[in-house]
CSV table of C-alpha atoms in Angstrom, one decimal:
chain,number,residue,atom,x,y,z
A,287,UNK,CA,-142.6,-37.1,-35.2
A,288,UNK,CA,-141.2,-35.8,-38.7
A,289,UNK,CA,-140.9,-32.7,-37.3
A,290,UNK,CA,-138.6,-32.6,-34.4
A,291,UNK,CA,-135.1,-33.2,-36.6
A,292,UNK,CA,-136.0,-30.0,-38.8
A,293,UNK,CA,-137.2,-28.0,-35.5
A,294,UNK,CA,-133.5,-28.8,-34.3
A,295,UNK,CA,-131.9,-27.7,-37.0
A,296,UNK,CA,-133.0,-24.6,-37.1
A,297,UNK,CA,-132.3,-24.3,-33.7
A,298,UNK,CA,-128.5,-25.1,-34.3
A,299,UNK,CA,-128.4,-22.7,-37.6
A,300,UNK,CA,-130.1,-20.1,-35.5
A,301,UNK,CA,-127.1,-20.4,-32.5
A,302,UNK,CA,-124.5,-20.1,-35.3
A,303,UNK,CA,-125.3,-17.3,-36.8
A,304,UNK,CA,-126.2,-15.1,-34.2
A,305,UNK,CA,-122.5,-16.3,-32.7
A,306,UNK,CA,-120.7,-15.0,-36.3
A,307,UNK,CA,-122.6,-11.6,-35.8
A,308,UNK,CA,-121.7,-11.2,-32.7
A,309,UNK,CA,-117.3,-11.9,-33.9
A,310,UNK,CA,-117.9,-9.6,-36.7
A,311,UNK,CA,-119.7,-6.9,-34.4
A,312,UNK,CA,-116.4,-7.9,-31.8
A,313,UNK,CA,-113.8,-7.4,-35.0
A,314,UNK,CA,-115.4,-4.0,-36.3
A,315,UNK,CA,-115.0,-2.5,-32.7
A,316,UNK,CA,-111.3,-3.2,-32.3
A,317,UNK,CA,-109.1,-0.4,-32.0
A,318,UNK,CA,-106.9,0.1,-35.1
A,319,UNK,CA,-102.8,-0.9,-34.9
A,320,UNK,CA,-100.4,1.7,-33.4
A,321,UNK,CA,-97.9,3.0,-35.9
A,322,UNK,CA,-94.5,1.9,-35.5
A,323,UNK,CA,-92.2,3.6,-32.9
A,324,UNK,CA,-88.4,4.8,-35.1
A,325,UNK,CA,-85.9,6.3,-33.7
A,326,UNK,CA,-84.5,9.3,-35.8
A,327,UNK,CA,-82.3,12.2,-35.9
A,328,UNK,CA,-82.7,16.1,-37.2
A,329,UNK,CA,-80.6,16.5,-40.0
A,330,UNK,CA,-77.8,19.5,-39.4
A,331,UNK,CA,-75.2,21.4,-40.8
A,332,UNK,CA,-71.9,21.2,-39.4
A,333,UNK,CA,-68.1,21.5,-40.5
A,334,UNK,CA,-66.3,17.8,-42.3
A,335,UNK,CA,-62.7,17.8,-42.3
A,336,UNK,CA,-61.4,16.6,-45.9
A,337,UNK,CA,-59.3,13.9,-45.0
A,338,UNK,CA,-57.4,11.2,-47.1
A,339,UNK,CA,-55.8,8.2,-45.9
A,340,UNK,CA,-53.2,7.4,-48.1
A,341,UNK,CA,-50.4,4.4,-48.4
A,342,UNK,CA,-46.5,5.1,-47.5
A,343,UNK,CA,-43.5,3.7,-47.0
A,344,UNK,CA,-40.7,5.1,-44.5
A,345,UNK,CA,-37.2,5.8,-45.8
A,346,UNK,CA,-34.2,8.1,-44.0
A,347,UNK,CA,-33.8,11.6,-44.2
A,348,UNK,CA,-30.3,11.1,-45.1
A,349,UNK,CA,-28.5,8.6,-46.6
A,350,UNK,CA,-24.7,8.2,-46.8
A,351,UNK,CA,-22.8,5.4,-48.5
A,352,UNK,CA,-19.7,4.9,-47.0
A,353,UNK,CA,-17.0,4.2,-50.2
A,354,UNK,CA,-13.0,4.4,-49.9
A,355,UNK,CA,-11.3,7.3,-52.0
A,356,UNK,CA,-8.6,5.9,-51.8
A,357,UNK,CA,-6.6,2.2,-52.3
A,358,UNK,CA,-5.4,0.0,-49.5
A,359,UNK,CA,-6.0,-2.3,-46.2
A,360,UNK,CA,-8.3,-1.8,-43.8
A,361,UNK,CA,-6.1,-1.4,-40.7
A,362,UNK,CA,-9.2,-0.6,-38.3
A,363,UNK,CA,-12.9,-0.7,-37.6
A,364,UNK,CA,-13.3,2.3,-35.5
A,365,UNK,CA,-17.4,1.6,-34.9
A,366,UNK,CA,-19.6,-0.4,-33.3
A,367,UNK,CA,-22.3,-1.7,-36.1
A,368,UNK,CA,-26.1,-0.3,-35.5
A,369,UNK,CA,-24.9,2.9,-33.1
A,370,UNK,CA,-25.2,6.1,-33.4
A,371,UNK,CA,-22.6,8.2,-35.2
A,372,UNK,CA,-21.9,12.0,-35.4
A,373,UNK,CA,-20.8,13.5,-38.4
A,374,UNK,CA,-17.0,13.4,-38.5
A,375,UNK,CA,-16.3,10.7,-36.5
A,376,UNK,CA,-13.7,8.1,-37.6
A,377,UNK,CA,-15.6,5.2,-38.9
A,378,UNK,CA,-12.1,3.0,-40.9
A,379,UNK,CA,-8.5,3.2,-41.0
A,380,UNK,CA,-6.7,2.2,-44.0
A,381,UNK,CA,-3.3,1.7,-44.1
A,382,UNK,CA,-1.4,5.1,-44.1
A,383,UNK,CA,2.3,4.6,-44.5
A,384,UNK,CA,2.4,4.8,-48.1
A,385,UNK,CA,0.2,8.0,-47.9
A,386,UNK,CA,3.0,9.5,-45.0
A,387,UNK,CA,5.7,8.9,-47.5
A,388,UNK,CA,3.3,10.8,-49.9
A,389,UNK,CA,3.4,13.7,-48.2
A,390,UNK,CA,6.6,13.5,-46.9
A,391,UNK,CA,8.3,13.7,-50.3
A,392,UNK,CA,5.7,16.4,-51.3
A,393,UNK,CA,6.9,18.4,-48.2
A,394,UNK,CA,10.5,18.1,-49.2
A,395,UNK,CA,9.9,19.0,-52.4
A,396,UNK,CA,8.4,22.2,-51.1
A,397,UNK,CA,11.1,22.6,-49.3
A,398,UNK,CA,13.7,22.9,-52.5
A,399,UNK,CA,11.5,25.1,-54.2
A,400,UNK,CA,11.3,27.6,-51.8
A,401,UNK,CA,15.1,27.3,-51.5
A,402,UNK,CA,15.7,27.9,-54.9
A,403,UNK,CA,12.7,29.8,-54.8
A,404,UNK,CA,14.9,32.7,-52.4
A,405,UNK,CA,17.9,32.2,-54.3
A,406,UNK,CA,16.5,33.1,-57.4
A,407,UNK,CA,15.0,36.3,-55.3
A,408,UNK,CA,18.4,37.5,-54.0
A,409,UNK,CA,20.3,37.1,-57.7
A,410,UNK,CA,17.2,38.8,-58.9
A,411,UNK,CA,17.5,41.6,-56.7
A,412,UNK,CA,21.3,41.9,-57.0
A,413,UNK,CA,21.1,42.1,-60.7
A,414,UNK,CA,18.4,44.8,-60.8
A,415,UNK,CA,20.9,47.1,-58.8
A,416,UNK,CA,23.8,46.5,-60.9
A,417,UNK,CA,21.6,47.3,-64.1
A,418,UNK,CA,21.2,50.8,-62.9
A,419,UNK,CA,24.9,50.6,-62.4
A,420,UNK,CA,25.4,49.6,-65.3
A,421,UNK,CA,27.4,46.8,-64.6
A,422,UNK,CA,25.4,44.4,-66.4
A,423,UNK,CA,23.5,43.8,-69.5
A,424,UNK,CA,19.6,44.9,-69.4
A,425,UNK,CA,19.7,41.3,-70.9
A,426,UNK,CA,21.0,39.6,-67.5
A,427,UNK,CA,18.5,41.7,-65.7
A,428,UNK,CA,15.5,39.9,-67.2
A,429,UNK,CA,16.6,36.7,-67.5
A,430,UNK,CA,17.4,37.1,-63.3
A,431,UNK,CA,13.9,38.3,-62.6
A,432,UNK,CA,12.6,35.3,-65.0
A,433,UNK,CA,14.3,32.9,-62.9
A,434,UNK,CA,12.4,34.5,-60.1
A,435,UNK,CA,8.9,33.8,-61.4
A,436,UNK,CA,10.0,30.6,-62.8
A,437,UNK,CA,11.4,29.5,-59.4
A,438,UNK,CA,8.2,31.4,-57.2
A,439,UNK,CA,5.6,28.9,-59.5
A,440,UNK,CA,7.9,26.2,-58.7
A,441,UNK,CA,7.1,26.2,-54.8
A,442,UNK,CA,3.1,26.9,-55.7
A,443,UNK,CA,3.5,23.4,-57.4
A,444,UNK,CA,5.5,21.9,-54.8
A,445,UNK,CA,2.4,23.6,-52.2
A,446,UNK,CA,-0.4,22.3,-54.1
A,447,UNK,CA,1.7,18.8,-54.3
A,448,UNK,CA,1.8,18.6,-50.5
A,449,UNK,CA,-1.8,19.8,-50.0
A,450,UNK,CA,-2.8,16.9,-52.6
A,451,UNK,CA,-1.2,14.3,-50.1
A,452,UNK,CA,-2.4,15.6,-47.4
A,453,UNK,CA,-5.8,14.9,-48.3
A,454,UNK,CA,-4.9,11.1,-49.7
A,455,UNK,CA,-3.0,11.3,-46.3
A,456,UNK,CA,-6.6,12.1,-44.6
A,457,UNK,CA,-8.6,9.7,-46.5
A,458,UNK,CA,-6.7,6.7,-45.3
A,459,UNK,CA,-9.3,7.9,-42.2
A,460,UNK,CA,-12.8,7.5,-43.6
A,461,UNK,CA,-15.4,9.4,-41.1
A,462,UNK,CA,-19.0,9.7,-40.8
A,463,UNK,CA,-19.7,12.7,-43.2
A,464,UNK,CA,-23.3,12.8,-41.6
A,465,UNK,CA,-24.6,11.7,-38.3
A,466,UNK,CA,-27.1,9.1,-37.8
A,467,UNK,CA,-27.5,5.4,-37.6
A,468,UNK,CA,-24.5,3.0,-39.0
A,469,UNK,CA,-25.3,-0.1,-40.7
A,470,UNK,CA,-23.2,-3.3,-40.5
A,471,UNK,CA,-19.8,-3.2,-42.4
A,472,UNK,CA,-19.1,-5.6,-45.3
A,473,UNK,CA,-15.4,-5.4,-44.8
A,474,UNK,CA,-13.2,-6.6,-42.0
A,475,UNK,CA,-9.7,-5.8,-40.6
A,476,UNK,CA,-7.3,-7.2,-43.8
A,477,UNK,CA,-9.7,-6.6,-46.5
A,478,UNK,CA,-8.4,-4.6,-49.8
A,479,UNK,CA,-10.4,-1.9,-50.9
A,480,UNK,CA,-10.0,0.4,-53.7
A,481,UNK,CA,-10.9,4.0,-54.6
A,482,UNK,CA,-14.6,4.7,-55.6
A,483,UNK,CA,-15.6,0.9,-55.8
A,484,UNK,CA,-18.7,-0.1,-56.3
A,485,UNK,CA,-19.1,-1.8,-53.1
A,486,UNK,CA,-19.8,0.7,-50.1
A,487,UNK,CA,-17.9,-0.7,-46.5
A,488,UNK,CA,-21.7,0.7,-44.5
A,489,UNK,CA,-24.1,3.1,-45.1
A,490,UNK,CA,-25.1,6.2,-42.6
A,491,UNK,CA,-29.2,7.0,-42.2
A,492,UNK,CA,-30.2,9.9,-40.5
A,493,UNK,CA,-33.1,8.7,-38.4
A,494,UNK,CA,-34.7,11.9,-37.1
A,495,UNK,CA,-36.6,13.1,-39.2
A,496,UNK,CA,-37.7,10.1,-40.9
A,497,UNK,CA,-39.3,10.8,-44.4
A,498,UNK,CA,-42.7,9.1,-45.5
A,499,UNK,CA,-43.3,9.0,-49.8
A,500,UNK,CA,-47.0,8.8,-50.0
A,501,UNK,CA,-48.3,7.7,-53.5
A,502,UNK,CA,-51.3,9.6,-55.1
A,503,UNK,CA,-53.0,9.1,-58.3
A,504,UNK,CA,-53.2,11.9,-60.2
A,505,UNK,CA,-57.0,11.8,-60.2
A,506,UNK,CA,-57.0,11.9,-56.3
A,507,UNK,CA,-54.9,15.0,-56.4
A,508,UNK,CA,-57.1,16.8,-59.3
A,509,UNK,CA,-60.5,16.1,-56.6
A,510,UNK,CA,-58.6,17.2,-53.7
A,511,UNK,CA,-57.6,20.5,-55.5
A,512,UNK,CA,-61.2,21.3,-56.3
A,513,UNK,CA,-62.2,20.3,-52.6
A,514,UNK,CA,-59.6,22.8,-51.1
A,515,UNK,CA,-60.5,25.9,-53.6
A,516,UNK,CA,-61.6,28.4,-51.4
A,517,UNK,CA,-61.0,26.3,-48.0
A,518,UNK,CA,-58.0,26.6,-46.0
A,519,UNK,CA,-56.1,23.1,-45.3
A,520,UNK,CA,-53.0,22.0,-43.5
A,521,UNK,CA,-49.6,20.0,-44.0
A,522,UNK,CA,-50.0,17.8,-41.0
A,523,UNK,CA,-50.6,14.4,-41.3
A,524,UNK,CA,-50.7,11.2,-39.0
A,525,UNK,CA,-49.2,8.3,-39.0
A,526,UNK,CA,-50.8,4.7,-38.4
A,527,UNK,CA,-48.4,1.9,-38.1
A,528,UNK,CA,-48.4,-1.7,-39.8
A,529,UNK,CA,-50.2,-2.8,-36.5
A,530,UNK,CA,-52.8,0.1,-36.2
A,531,UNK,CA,-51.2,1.7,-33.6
A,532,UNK,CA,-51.3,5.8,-34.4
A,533,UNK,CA,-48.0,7.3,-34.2
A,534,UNK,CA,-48.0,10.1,-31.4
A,535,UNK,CA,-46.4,12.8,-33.0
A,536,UNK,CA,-47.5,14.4,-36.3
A,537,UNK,CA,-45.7,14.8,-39.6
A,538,UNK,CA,-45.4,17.6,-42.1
A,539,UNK,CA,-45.7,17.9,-45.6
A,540,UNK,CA,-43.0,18.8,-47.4
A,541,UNK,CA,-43.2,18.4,-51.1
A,542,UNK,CA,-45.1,17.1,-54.0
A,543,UNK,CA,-43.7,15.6,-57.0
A,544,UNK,CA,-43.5,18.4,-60.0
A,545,UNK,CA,-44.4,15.1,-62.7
A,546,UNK,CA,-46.8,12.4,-63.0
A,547,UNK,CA,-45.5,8.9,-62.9
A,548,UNK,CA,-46.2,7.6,-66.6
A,549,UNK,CA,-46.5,3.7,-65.7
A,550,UNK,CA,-48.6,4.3,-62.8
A,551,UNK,CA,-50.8,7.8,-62.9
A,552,UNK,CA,-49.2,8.5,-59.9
A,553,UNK,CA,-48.1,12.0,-58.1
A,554,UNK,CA,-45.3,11.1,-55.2
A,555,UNK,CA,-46.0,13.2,-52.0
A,556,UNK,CA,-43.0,13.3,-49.5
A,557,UNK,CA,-43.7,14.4,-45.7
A,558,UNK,CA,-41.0,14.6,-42.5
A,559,UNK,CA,-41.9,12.9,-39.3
A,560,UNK,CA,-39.6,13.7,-36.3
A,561,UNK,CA,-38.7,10.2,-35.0
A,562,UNK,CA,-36.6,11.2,-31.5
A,563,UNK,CA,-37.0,7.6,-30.1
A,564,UNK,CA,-36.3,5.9,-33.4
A,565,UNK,CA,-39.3,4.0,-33.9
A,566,UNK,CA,-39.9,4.4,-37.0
A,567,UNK,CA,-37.4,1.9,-39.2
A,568,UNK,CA,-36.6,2.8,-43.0
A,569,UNK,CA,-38.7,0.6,-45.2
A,570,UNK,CA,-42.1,0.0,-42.9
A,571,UNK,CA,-45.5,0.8,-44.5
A,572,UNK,CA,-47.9,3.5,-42.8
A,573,UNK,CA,-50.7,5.0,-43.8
A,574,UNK,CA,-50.7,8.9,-43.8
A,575,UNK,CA,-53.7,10.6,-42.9
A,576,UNK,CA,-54.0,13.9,-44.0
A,577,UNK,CA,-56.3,17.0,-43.1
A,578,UNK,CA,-56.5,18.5,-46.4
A,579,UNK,CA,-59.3,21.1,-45.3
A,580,UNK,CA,-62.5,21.8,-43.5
A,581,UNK,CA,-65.5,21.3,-45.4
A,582,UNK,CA,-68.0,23.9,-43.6
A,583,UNK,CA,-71.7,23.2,-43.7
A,584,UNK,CA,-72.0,19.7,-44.7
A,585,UNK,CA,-74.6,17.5,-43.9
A,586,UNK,CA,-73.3,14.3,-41.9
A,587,UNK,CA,-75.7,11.6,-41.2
A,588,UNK,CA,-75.5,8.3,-39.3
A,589,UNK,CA,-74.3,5.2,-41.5
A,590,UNK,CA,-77.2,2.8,-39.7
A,591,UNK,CA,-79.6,5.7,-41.4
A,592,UNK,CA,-78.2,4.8,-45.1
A,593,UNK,CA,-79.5,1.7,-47.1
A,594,UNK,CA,-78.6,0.6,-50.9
A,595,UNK,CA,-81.1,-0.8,-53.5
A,596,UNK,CA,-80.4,-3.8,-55.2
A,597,UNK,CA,-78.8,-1.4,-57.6
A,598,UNK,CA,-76.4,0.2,-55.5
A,599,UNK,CA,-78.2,3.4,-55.1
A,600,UNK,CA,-78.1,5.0,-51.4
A,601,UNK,CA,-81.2,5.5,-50.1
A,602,UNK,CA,-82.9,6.8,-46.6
A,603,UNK,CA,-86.2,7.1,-44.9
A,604,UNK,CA,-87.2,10.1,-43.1
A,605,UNK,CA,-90.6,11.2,-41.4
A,606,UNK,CA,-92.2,13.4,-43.4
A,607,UNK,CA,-96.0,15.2,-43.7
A,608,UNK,CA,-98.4,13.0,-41.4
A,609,UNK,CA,-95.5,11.5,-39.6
A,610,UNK,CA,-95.3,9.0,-42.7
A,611,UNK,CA,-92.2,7.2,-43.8
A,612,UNK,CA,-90.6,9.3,-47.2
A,613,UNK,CA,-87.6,6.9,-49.2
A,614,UNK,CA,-85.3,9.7,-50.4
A,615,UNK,CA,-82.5,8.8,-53.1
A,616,UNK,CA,-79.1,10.6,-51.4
A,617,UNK,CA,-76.0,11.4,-53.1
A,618,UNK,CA,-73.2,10.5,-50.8
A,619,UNK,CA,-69.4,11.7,-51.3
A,620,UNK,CA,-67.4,10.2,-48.9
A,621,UNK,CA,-67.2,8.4,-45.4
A,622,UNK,CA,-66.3,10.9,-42.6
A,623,UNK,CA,-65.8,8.3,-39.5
A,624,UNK,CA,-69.0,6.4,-38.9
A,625,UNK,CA,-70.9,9.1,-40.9
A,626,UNK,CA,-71.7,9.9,-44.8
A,627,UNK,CA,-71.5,13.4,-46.0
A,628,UNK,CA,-74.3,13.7,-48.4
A,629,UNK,CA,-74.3,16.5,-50.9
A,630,UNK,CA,-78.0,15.7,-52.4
A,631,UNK,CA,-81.4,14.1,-51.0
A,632,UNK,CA,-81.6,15.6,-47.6
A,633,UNK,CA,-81.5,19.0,-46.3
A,634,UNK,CA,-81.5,20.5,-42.9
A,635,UNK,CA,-83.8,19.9,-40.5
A,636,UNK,CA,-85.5,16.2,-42.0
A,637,UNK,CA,-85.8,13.8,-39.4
A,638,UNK,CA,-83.9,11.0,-40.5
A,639,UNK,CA,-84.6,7.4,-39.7
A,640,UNK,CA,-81.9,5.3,-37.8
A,641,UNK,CA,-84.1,2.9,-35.8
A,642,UNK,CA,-86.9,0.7,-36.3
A,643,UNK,CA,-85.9,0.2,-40.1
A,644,UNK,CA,-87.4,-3.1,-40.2
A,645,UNK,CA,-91.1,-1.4,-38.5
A,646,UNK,CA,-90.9,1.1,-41.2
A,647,UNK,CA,-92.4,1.1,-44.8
A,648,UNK,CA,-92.5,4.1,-47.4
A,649,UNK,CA,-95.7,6.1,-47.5
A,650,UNK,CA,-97.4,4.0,-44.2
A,651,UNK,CA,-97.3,6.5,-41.1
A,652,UNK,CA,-94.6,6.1,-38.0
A,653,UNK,CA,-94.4,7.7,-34.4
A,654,UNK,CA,-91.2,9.4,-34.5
A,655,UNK,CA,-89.0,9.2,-30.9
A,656,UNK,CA,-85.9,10.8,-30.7
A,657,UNK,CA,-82.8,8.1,-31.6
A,658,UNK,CA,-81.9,6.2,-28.3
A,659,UNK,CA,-84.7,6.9,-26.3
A,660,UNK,CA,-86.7,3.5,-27.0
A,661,UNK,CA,-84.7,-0.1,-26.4
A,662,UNK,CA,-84.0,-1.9,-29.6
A,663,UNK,CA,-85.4,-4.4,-31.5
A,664,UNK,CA,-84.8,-7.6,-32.8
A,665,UNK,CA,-83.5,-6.8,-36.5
A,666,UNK,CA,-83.7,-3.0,-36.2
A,667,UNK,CA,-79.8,-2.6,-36.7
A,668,UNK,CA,-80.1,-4.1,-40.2
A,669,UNK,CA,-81.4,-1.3,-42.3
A,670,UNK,CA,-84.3,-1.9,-44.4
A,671,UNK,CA,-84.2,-2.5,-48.1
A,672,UNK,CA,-81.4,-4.1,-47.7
A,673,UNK,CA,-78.1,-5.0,-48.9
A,674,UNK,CA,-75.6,-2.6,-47.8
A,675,UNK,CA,-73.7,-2.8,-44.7
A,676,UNK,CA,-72.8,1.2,-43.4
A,677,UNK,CA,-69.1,0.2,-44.0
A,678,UNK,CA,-69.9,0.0,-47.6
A,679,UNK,CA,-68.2,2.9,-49.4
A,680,UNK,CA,-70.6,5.3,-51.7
A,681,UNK,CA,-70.7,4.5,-55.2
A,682,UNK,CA,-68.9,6.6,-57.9
């Protein structure tokens, strides 16, 4: 009777273990875990264009400040503010009566002198054929051909007096000396104006071309130099408006500034942009892009394929011997659209992981599928190790 409990409890220790042998026979025979499908790209070389986006502001290609140059009322406005005005065209009339009397006097003053101007010619003549009659002194002689010369620079004076009014005359008539846009007049019919005073009555701006100053520091300019030697660049550039809206028709460069700004570091560049609809307004901010060069054979790789380390540093996985996952420490330069142009870390012909980040781990092996051939995954569009987002620009 004793013996029936321990004769079932072996029976039970018996069922158990040959159950746990048969799991851990069931365990050791289970195929081993698939690597990790990525999605990745061959590394190439192809040509980068150096290009630098740079703030501007628009001004006018011409600018004319409309002043009197001479005293008195404004009779007239002969313009309609905000219209379009052609060089010479009558823009105020001042009050000209004085100005006619001016030149009236002037004219009749001319108008003596070259009367006494022919008298003194006649007696001067006259008295040179008497002298080789001998009628009269040598003395006479000369004093009647002085009075020639005196009365001949007479009438140049009384000329140049008339010419002078003239032009006051004409200046009573202030015109457009270029053609462009007119601004609104700060004077009105009645008001006194004065030569040269301070104040100008409206300004001109020539609209087309419009000109864009772009700011650089002086360090930009020093890296772009070294990143044209030995390429060949262009003076285009395009314009993107306050709203992001790109500016159909392209600009040229023009200029740089011969002198570094000392408050700022800064070199001024200045560009012309043709502006036949009138678009652009003096004063808006742009950005200029600019197509310095072509940088041939660079290395361009996908952003999503570029991580940083908690330090900053730009890393990247790529498939290397054995189909296993390789971290490589890249050098990146710049952002050329939704690319990085590395100059160190990668060379042609890696296969470059841009999908399945999250699957992949250095050193562990992968099964590499060309990028976009496999649906994604939840999380593979955040890149692994990480803290960087591909807008991030490359650190310095």
């Amino acid at each position: 009777m004793t013996f029936k409990p321990l004769v079932l409890l072996a029976a039970l220790s018996a069922a158990l273990l040959i159950a746990g042998c048969q799991k851990s026979s069931d365990a050791t025979n289970k195929p081993a875990p698939k690597p990790p499908e990525v999605g990745v790209v061959t590394v190439s070389a192809q040509d980068a264009p150096l290009e630098l986006e740079l703030p501007g502001r628009l001004s006018a290609g011409q600018v004319a400040e409309i002043r009197p140059q001479v005293s008195g009322i404004v009779q007239r406005r002969l313009f309609t503010e905000g219209s379009l005005v052609k060089a010479g065209q009558p823009l105020y009339q001042i009050d000209a009566a004085s100005f006619e009397a001016e030149r009236a006097r002037a004219a009749a003053a001319l108008q003596k002198a070259e009367a006494q101007a022919a008298n003194a010619k006649a007696r001067a003549a006259r008295d040179a054929e008497l002298l080789q009659s001998g009628i009269v002194t040598r003395q006479a002689g000369d004093d009647s051909a002085a009075a020639l010369r005196q009365a001949e620079a007479e009438v140049a004076v009384a000329r140049a007096n008339l010419d002078a009014a003239r032009v006051q005359l004409a200046r009573t008539r202030i015109e457009a000396p270029i053609s462009g846009r007119v601004d609104l007049s700060t004077v009105t019919p009645g008001a006194l104006v004065t030569a040269n005073q301070t104040q100008a009555l409206t300004t001109v701006q020539q609209l087309d071309p419009m000109q864009v100053d772009i700011v650089q520091s002086s360090a930009e300019l020093l890296a772009l130099r070294r990143q044209l030697e030995g390429r060949s660049g262009s003076n285009q550039l395009q314009i993107v408006l306050e709203d992001g809206t790109v500016y159909p028709l392209p600009g040229q460069l023009q200029v740089s500034g011969v002198a570094v700004d000392r408050g700022t570091g800064a070199v001024t560049l200045r560009a012309s942009v043709p502006n036949p609809k009138g678009q652009l307004l003096p004063g808006m901010v742009v950005t200029a892009k600019l197509l310095a060069g072509i940088d041939a054979g660079a290395i361009l790789v996908p952003q999503q394929g570029v991580s940083r380390s908690p330090t900053g540093e730009a890393t990247a996985l790529v498939v290397g011997a054995d189909n296993k996952a390789e971290r490589r420490r890249l050098k990146l330069e710049r952002a050329v659209g939704n690319q990085w142009l590395v100059t160190a870390g990668l060379k042609v012909g890696d296969k470059l992981i841009v999908e399945g980040l999250q699957r992949a781990r250095p050193n562990q092996p992968v099964t590499p599928v060309p990028a976009g051939s496999t649906p994604k995954k939840k999380g593979d569009a955040k890149p692994a190790g990480g803290a960087a987002s591909a807008a991030s620009a490359p650190k310095a």
